[in-house]
């Protein structure tokens, strides 16, 4: 006999209430709460490097750079998520109470891991594309020199570029900023295993 387990449905309000007191972060996916796994040191190093490069490269310009702890609400797909790095042009547009959840990133960076790479490249990208301000998506491998870049060129049109050389320089069209692999991967040890 097979047991059927029923999954519980959570409203966005249920999720936010639980998230306030949770010991770890979770994502919300249209009624389901998904615990987030811990990141590796390579994952953390890459996210920190890219956020630092953005912060320094955009100094004095009208952009805000946020990392891992700022939540993103995607209303069309009823998703709450924590991108690794987000860039917002101008001021953040908040939802709910406080300043923990934004709705208007123009650029999002995700550092890929074995457990999330398919989701990050598939459904999550679909969800992100519903954000009207969203113009650029960067996916960075943590176990090798590899970066995937998607630039919005027109409504419902995205240009894809892949970089694999350890000396690659990436031009971020939405920010008018360039970053190099040596800077992105500084301090990363490819010999370490990932999740």
PDB file of C-alpha atoms in Angstrom:
ATOM      1  CA  UNK A   1       0.000   0.000   0.000  1.00  0.00           C
ATOM      2  CA  UNK A   2       1.341   3.393  -0.956  1.00  0.00           C
ATOM      3  CA  UNK A   3       1.044   6.304   1.443  1.00  0.00           C
ATOM      4  CA  UNK A   4       0.088   9.643  -0.055  1.00  0.00           C
ATOM      5  CA  UNK A   5       1.342  12.636   1.828  1.00  0.00           C
ATOM      6  CA  UNK A   6      -0.560  15.846   1.458  1.00  0.00           C
ATOM      7  CA  UNK A   7       1.477  18.982   1.070  1.00  0.00           C
ATOM      8  CA  UNK A   8       0.237  21.960   3.013  1.00  0.00           C
ATOM      9  CA  UNK A   9      -0.763  25.141   1.212  1.00  0.00           C
ATOM     10  CA  UNK A  10       0.639  28.358   2.660  1.00  0.00           C
ATOM     11  CA  UNK A  11      -0.606  31.826   1.821  1.00  0.00           C
ATOM     12  CA  UNK A  12       2.000  34.536   1.166  1.00  0.00           C
ATOM     13  CA  UNK A  13       1.041  35.989   4.561  1.00  0.00           C
ATOM     14  CA  UNK A  14       1.630  32.602   6.279  1.00  0.00           C
ATOM     15  CA  UNK A  15       5.046  32.385   4.665  1.00  0.00           C
ATOM     16  CA  UNK A  16       6.090  35.918   5.683  1.00  0.00           C
ATOM     17  CA  UNK A  17       5.004  35.289   9.273  1.00  0.00           C
ATOM     18  CA  UNK A  18       6.984  32.037   9.430  1.00  0.00           C
ATOM     19  CA  UNK A  19       9.998  33.652   7.756  1.00  0.00           C
ATOM     20  CA  UNK A  20      10.185  36.342  10.464  1.00  0.00           C
ATOM     21  CA  UNK A  21      11.098  33.795  13.145  1.00  0.00           C
ATOM     22  CA  UNK A  22      12.708  31.030  11.062  1.00  0.00           C
ATOM     23  CA  UNK A  23      16.254  29.913  11.837  1.00  0.00           C
ATOM     24  CA  UNK A  24      17.015  29.620   8.115  1.00  0.00           C
ATOM     25  CA  UNK A  25      15.723  31.206   4.910  1.00  0.00           C
ATOM     26  CA  UNK A  26      13.098  29.614   2.695  1.00  0.00           C
ATOM     27  CA  UNK A  27      11.620  30.497  -0.664  1.00  0.00           C
ATOM     28  CA  UNK A  28       7.903  30.677  -1.353  1.00  0.00           C
ATOM     29  CA  UNK A  29       6.591  29.119  -4.567  1.00  0.00           C
ATOM     30  CA  UNK A  30       2.878  29.715  -5.037  1.00  0.00           C
ATOM     31  CA  UNK A  31       1.726  28.061  -1.799  1.00  0.00           C
ATOM     32  CA  UNK A  32       4.749  25.894  -1.079  1.00  0.00           C
ATOM     33  CA  UNK A  33       7.644  26.747   1.241  1.00  0.00           C
ATOM     34  CA  UNK A  34      11.029  25.492   0.044  1.00  0.00           C
ATOM     35  CA  UNK A  35      13.947  25.530   2.538  1.00  0.00           C
ATOM     36  CA  UNK A  36      17.125  26.996   1.075  1.00  0.00           C
ATOM     37  CA  UNK A  37      20.271  24.938   1.291  1.00  0.00           C
ATOM     38  CA  UNK A  38      23.461  26.358   2.717  1.00  0.00           C
ATOM     39  CA  UNK A  39      25.940  27.808   0.251  1.00  0.00           C
ATOM     40  CA  UNK A  40      29.514  26.703  -0.299  1.00  0.00           C
ATOM     41  CA  UNK A  41      32.518  28.911   0.320  1.00  0.00           C
ATOM     42  CA  UNK A  42      33.006  29.203  -3.472  1.00  0.00           C
ATOM     43  CA  UNK A  43      29.377  30.273  -3.875  1.00  0.00           C
ATOM     44  CA  UNK A  44      29.762  32.884  -1.160  1.00  0.00           C
ATOM     45  CA  UNK A  45      33.087  34.155  -2.533  1.00  0.00           C
ATOM     46  CA  UNK A  46      31.711  34.634  -6.052  1.00  0.00           C
ATOM     47  CA  UNK A  47      28.561  36.427  -4.824  1.00  0.00           C
ATOM     48  CA  UNK A  48      30.661  38.703  -2.611  1.00  0.00           C
ATOM     49  CA  UNK A  49      33.136  39.409  -5.434  1.00  0.00           C
ATOM     50  CA  UNK A  50      30.445  40.316  -7.964  1.00  0.00           C
ATOM     51  CA  UNK A  51      28.542  42.492  -5.475  1.00  0.00           C
ATOM     52  CA  UNK A  52      31.792  44.299  -4.593  1.00  0.00           C
ATOM     53  CA  UNK A  53      32.633  44.826  -8.270  1.00  0.00           C
ATOM     54  CA  UNK A  54      29.161  46.259  -8.853  1.00  0.00           C
ATOM     55  CA  UNK A  55      29.310  48.477  -5.764  1.00  0.00           C
ATOM     56  CA  UNK A  56      32.700  49.938  -6.714  1.00  0.00           C
ATOM     57  CA  UNK A  57      31.945  50.187 -10.440  1.00  0.00           C
ATOM     58  CA  UNK A  58      28.620  51.938  -9.878  1.00  0.00           C
ATOM     59  CA  UNK A  59      29.794  54.334  -7.174  1.00  0.00           C
ATOM     60  CA  UNK A  60      28.179  57.746  -7.561  1.00  0.00           C
ATOM     61  CA  UNK A  61      25.537  56.413  -9.961  1.00  0.00           C
ATOM     62  CA  UNK A  62      21.847  55.839  -9.275  1.00  0.00           C
ATOM     63  CA  UNK A  63      21.999  52.104  -8.548  1.00  0.00           C
ATOM     64  CA  UNK A  64      21.517  49.993  -5.421  1.00  0.00           C
ATOM     65  CA  UNK A  65      23.294  46.632  -5.045  1.00  0.00           C
ATOM     66  CA  UNK A  66      21.837  43.957  -2.742  1.00  0.00           C
ATOM     67  CA  UNK A  67      23.054  40.487  -1.809  1.00  0.00           C
ATOM     68  CA  UNK A  68      21.428  37.305  -0.459  1.00  0.00           C
ATOM     69  CA  UNK A  69      19.375  38.637   2.459  1.00  0.00           C
ATOM     70  CA  UNK A  70      17.048  40.939   0.501  1.00  0.00           C
ATOM     71  CA  UNK A  71      13.917  39.124  -0.608  1.00  0.00           C
ATOM     72  CA  UNK A  72      12.295  39.534  -4.036  1.00  0.00           C
ATOM     73  CA  UNK A  73       8.521  39.280  -4.591  1.00  0.00           C
ATOM     74  CA  UNK A  74       7.339  38.241  -8.060  1.00  0.00           C
ATOM     75  CA  UNK A  75       3.571  38.846  -8.011  1.00  0.00           C
ATOM     76  CA  UNK A  76       2.635  37.280 -11.354  1.00  0.00           C
ATOM     77  CA  UNK A  77       3.942  33.878 -10.240  1.00  0.00           C
ATOM     78  CA  UNK A  78       3.433  34.325  -6.484  1.00  0.00           C
ATOM     79  CA  UNK A  79       7.095  33.760  -5.688  1.00  0.00           C
ATOM     80  CA  UNK A  80       9.286  35.021  -2.863  1.00  0.00           C
ATOM     81  CA  UNK A  81      12.961  34.334  -3.459  1.00  0.00           C
ATOM     82  CA  UNK A  82      16.425  35.496  -2.383  1.00  0.00           C
ATOM     83  CA  UNK A  83      18.623  36.146  -5.445  1.00  0.00           C
ATOM     84  CA  UNK A  84      22.361  36.023  -4.807  1.00  0.00           C
ATOM     85  CA  UNK A  85      22.855  39.580  -6.110  1.00  0.00           C
ATOM     86  CA  UNK A  86      20.343  42.161  -7.354  1.00  0.00           C
ATOM     87  CA  UNK A  87      20.867  45.610  -8.838  1.00  0.00           C
ATOM     88  CA  UNK A  88      18.076  48.175  -8.758  1.00  0.00           C
ATOM     89  CA  UNK A  89      18.183  51.393 -10.757  1.00  0.00           C
ATOM     90  CA  UNK A  90      17.009  54.358  -8.720  1.00  0.00           C
ATOM     91  CA  UNK A  91      15.126  53.545  -5.546  1.00  0.00           C
ATOM     92  CA  UNK A  92      13.831  50.145  -4.504  1.00  0.00           C
ATOM     93  CA  UNK A  93      10.104  49.532  -4.679  1.00  0.00           C
ATOM     94  CA  UNK A  94       9.092  47.660  -1.528  1.00  0.00           C
ATOM     95  CA  UNK A  95       6.133  45.419  -0.907  1.00  0.00           C
ATOM     96  CA  UNK A  96       4.613  44.716   2.473  1.00  0.00           C
ATOM     97  CA  UNK A  97       5.825  46.279   5.679  1.00  0.00           C
ATOM     98  CA  UNK A  98       9.417  47.347   6.111  1.00  0.00           C
ATOM     99  CA  UNK A  99      12.361  47.216   3.762  1.00  0.00           C
ATOM    100  CA  UNK A 100      13.020  43.489   3.445  1.00  0.00           C
ATOM    101  CA  UNK A 101      11.214  42.733   0.168  1.00  0.00           C
ATOM    102  CA  UNK A 102      11.731  44.485  -3.179  1.00  0.00           C
ATOM    103  CA  UNK A 103       9.974  44.139  -6.535  1.00  0.00           C
ATOM    104  CA  UNK A 104      12.064  46.001  -9.131  1.00  0.00           C
ATOM    105  CA  UNK A 105      15.544  44.614  -9.886  1.00  0.00           C
ATOM    106  CA  UNK A 106      16.964  45.393 -13.323  1.00  0.00           C
ATOM    107  CA  UNK A 107      19.811  42.872 -13.047  1.00  0.00           C
ATOM    108  CA  UNK A 108      19.963  39.588 -11.135  1.00  0.00           C
ATOM    109  CA  UNK A 109      22.960  37.314 -10.564  1.00  0.00           C
ATOM    110  CA  UNK A 110      22.670  33.692  -9.453  1.00  0.00           C
ATOM    111  CA  UNK A 111      25.683  31.561  -8.564  1.00  0.00           C
ATOM    112  CA  UNK A 112      24.888  28.064  -9.797  1.00  0.00           C
ATOM    113  CA  UNK A 113      25.071  24.921  -7.694  1.00  0.00           C
ATOM    114  CA  UNK A 114      24.277  21.304  -8.523  1.00  0.00           C
ATOM    115  CA  UNK A 115      21.040  21.450  -6.531  1.00  0.00           C
ATOM    116  CA  UNK A 116      19.694  24.673  -8.092  1.00  0.00           C
ATOM    117  CA  UNK A 117      21.197  25.118 -11.568  1.00  0.00           C
ATOM    118  CA  UNK A 118      18.276  23.594 -13.494  1.00  0.00           C
ATOM    119  CA  UNK A 119      15.741  25.683 -11.571  1.00  0.00           C
ATOM    120  CA  UNK A 120      17.854  28.864 -11.908  1.00  0.00           C
ATOM    121  CA  UNK A 121      18.147  28.398 -15.690  1.00  0.00           C
ATOM    122  CA  UNK A 122      14.540  27.300 -16.195  1.00  0.00           C
ATOM    123  CA  UNK A 123      11.501  28.237 -14.129  1.00  0.00           C
ATOM    124  CA  UNK A 124      13.267  30.883 -12.070  1.00  0.00           C
ATOM    125  CA  UNK A 125      14.348  32.730 -15.218  1.00  0.00           C
ATOM    126  CA  UNK A 126      10.742  32.539 -16.447  1.00  0.00           C
ATOM    127  CA  UNK A 127       9.560  34.107 -13.180  1.00  0.00           C
ATOM    128  CA  UNK A 128      12.215  36.834 -13.293  1.00  0.00           C
ATOM    129  CA  UNK A 129      11.240  37.762 -16.856  1.00  0.00           C
ATOM    130  CA  UNK A 130       7.789  38.824 -15.617  1.00  0.00           C
ATOM    131  CA  UNK A 131       9.412  41.767 -13.774  1.00  0.00           C
ATOM    132  CA  UNK A 132       9.018  44.818 -16.029  1.00  0.00           C
ATOM    133  CA  UNK A 133      12.310  46.441 -14.898  1.00  0.00           C
ATOM    134  CA  UNK A 134      14.341  43.234 -15.382  1.00  0.00           C
ATOM    135  CA  UNK A 135      16.893  43.589 -18.225  1.00  0.00           C
ATOM    136  CA  UNK A 136      19.846  41.305 -17.511  1.00  0.00           C
ATOM    137  CA  UNK A 137      20.408  37.879 -15.967  1.00  0.00           C
ATOM    138  CA  UNK A 138      23.826  36.494 -15.054  1.00  0.00           C
ATOM    139  CA  UNK A 139      24.424  32.853 -14.062  1.00  0.00           C
ATOM    140  CA  UNK A 140      27.890  31.982 -12.731  1.00  0.00           C
ATOM    141  CA  UNK A 141      29.322  28.478 -12.303  1.00  0.00           C
ATOM    142  CA  UNK A 142      31.254  27.956  -9.090  1.00  0.00           C
ATOM    143  CA  UNK A 143      33.278  24.877 -10.077  1.00  0.00           C
ATOM    144  CA  UNK A 144      34.753  26.137 -13.373  1.00  0.00           C
ATOM    145  CA  UNK A 145      35.208  29.313 -15.407  1.00  0.00           C
ATOM    146  CA  UNK A 146      31.774  29.656 -16.973  1.00  0.00           C
ATOM    147  CA  UNK A 147      29.225  32.457 -17.065  1.00  0.00           C
ATOM    148  CA  UNK A 148      25.887  32.675 -18.871  1.00  0.00           C
ATOM    149  CA  UNK A 149      24.524  36.123 -19.716  1.00  0.00           C
ATOM    150  CA  UNK A 150      21.020  36.989 -20.901  1.00  0.00           C
ATOM    151  CA  UNK A 151      20.265  40.535 -22.094  1.00  0.00           C
ATOM    152  CA  UNK A 152      16.782  41.777 -22.892  1.00  0.00           C
ATOM    153  CA  UNK A 153      16.863  43.267 -26.392  1.00  0.00           C
ATOM    154  CA  UNK A 154      13.135  43.875 -26.907  1.00  0.00           C
ATOM    155  CA  UNK A 155       9.813  42.744 -25.473  1.00  0.00           C
ATOM    156  CA  UNK A 156       9.959  38.943 -25.139  1.00  0.00           C
ATOM    157  CA  UNK A 157      13.433  38.841 -26.755  1.00  0.00           C
ATOM    158  CA  UNK A 158      16.634  37.911 -24.945  1.00  0.00           C
ATOM    159  CA  UNK A 159      20.177  37.602 -26.266  1.00  0.00           C
ATOM    160  CA  UNK A 160      22.324  34.794 -24.826  1.00  0.00           C
ATOM    161  CA  UNK A 161      26.128  34.911 -24.456  1.00  0.00           C
ATOM    162  CA  UNK A 162      28.335  32.260 -22.849  1.00  0.00           C
ATOM    163  CA  UNK A 163      31.848  32.879 -21.476  1.00  0.00           C
ATOM    164  CA  UNK A 164      34.327  30.101 -20.669  1.00  0.00           C
ATOM    165  CA  UNK A 165      37.843  31.556 -20.930  1.00  0.00           C
ATOM    166  CA  UNK A 166      39.576  32.284 -17.613  1.00  0.00           C
ATOM    167  CA  UNK A 167      40.477  35.750 -18.964  1.00  0.00           C
ATOM    168  CA  UNK A 168      36.962  36.637 -20.172  1.00  0.00           C
ATOM    169  CA  UNK A 169      35.665  40.170 -19.737  1.00  0.00           C
ATOM    170  CA  UNK A 170      31.907  40.546 -19.446  1.00  0.00           C
ATOM    171  CA  UNK A 171      30.192  43.730 -20.603  1.00  0.00           C
ATOM    172  CA  UNK A 172      27.071  44.283 -18.528  1.00  0.00           C
ATOM    173  CA  UNK A 173      24.862  46.158 -20.957  1.00  0.00           C
ATOM    174  CA  UNK A 174      22.246  47.276 -18.455  1.00  0.00           C
ATOM    175  CA  UNK A 175      24.886  48.849 -16.186  1.00  0.00           C
ATOM    176  CA  UNK A 176      27.447  50.065 -18.751  1.00  0.00           C
ATOM    177  CA  UNK A 177      30.064  48.226 -16.697  1.00  0.00           C
ATOM    178  CA  UNK A 178      32.620  45.512 -17.471  1.00  0.00           C
ATOM    179  CA  UNK A 179      33.874  42.825 -15.074  1.00  0.00           C
ATOM    180  CA  UNK A 180      36.559  40.181 -15.617  1.00  0.00           C
ATOM    181  CA  UNK A 181      36.771  36.518 -14.679  1.00  0.00           C
ATOM    182  CA  UNK A 182      39.962  37.068 -12.633  1.00  0.00           C
ATOM    183  CA  UNK A 183      37.984  39.529 -10.467  1.00  0.00           C
ATOM    184  CA  UNK A 184      34.788  37.454 -10.331  1.00  0.00           C
ATOM    185  CA  UNK A 185      36.645  34.267  -9.380  1.00  0.00           C
ATOM    186  CA  UNK A 186      39.232  35.832  -7.063  1.00  0.00           C
ATOM    187  CA  UNK A 187      39.758  33.566  -4.025  1.00  0.00           C
ATOM    188  CA  UNK A 188      37.767  30.658  -5.523  1.00  0.00           C
ATOM    189  CA  UNK A 189      39.249  27.170  -5.236  1.00  0.00           C
ATOM    190  CA  UNK A 190      37.930  24.885  -8.001  1.00  0.00           C
ATOM    191  CA  UNK A 191      39.370  21.837  -6.212  1.00  0.00           C
ATOM    192  CA  UNK A 192      36.713  22.138  -3.523  1.00  0.00           C
ATOM    193  CA  UNK A 193      33.653  20.024  -4.137  1.00  0.00           C
ATOM    194  CA  UNK A 194      30.320  21.766  -4.423  1.00  0.00           C
ATOM    195  CA  UNK A 195      26.898  20.811  -3.081  1.00  0.00           C
TER     196      UNK A 195
END
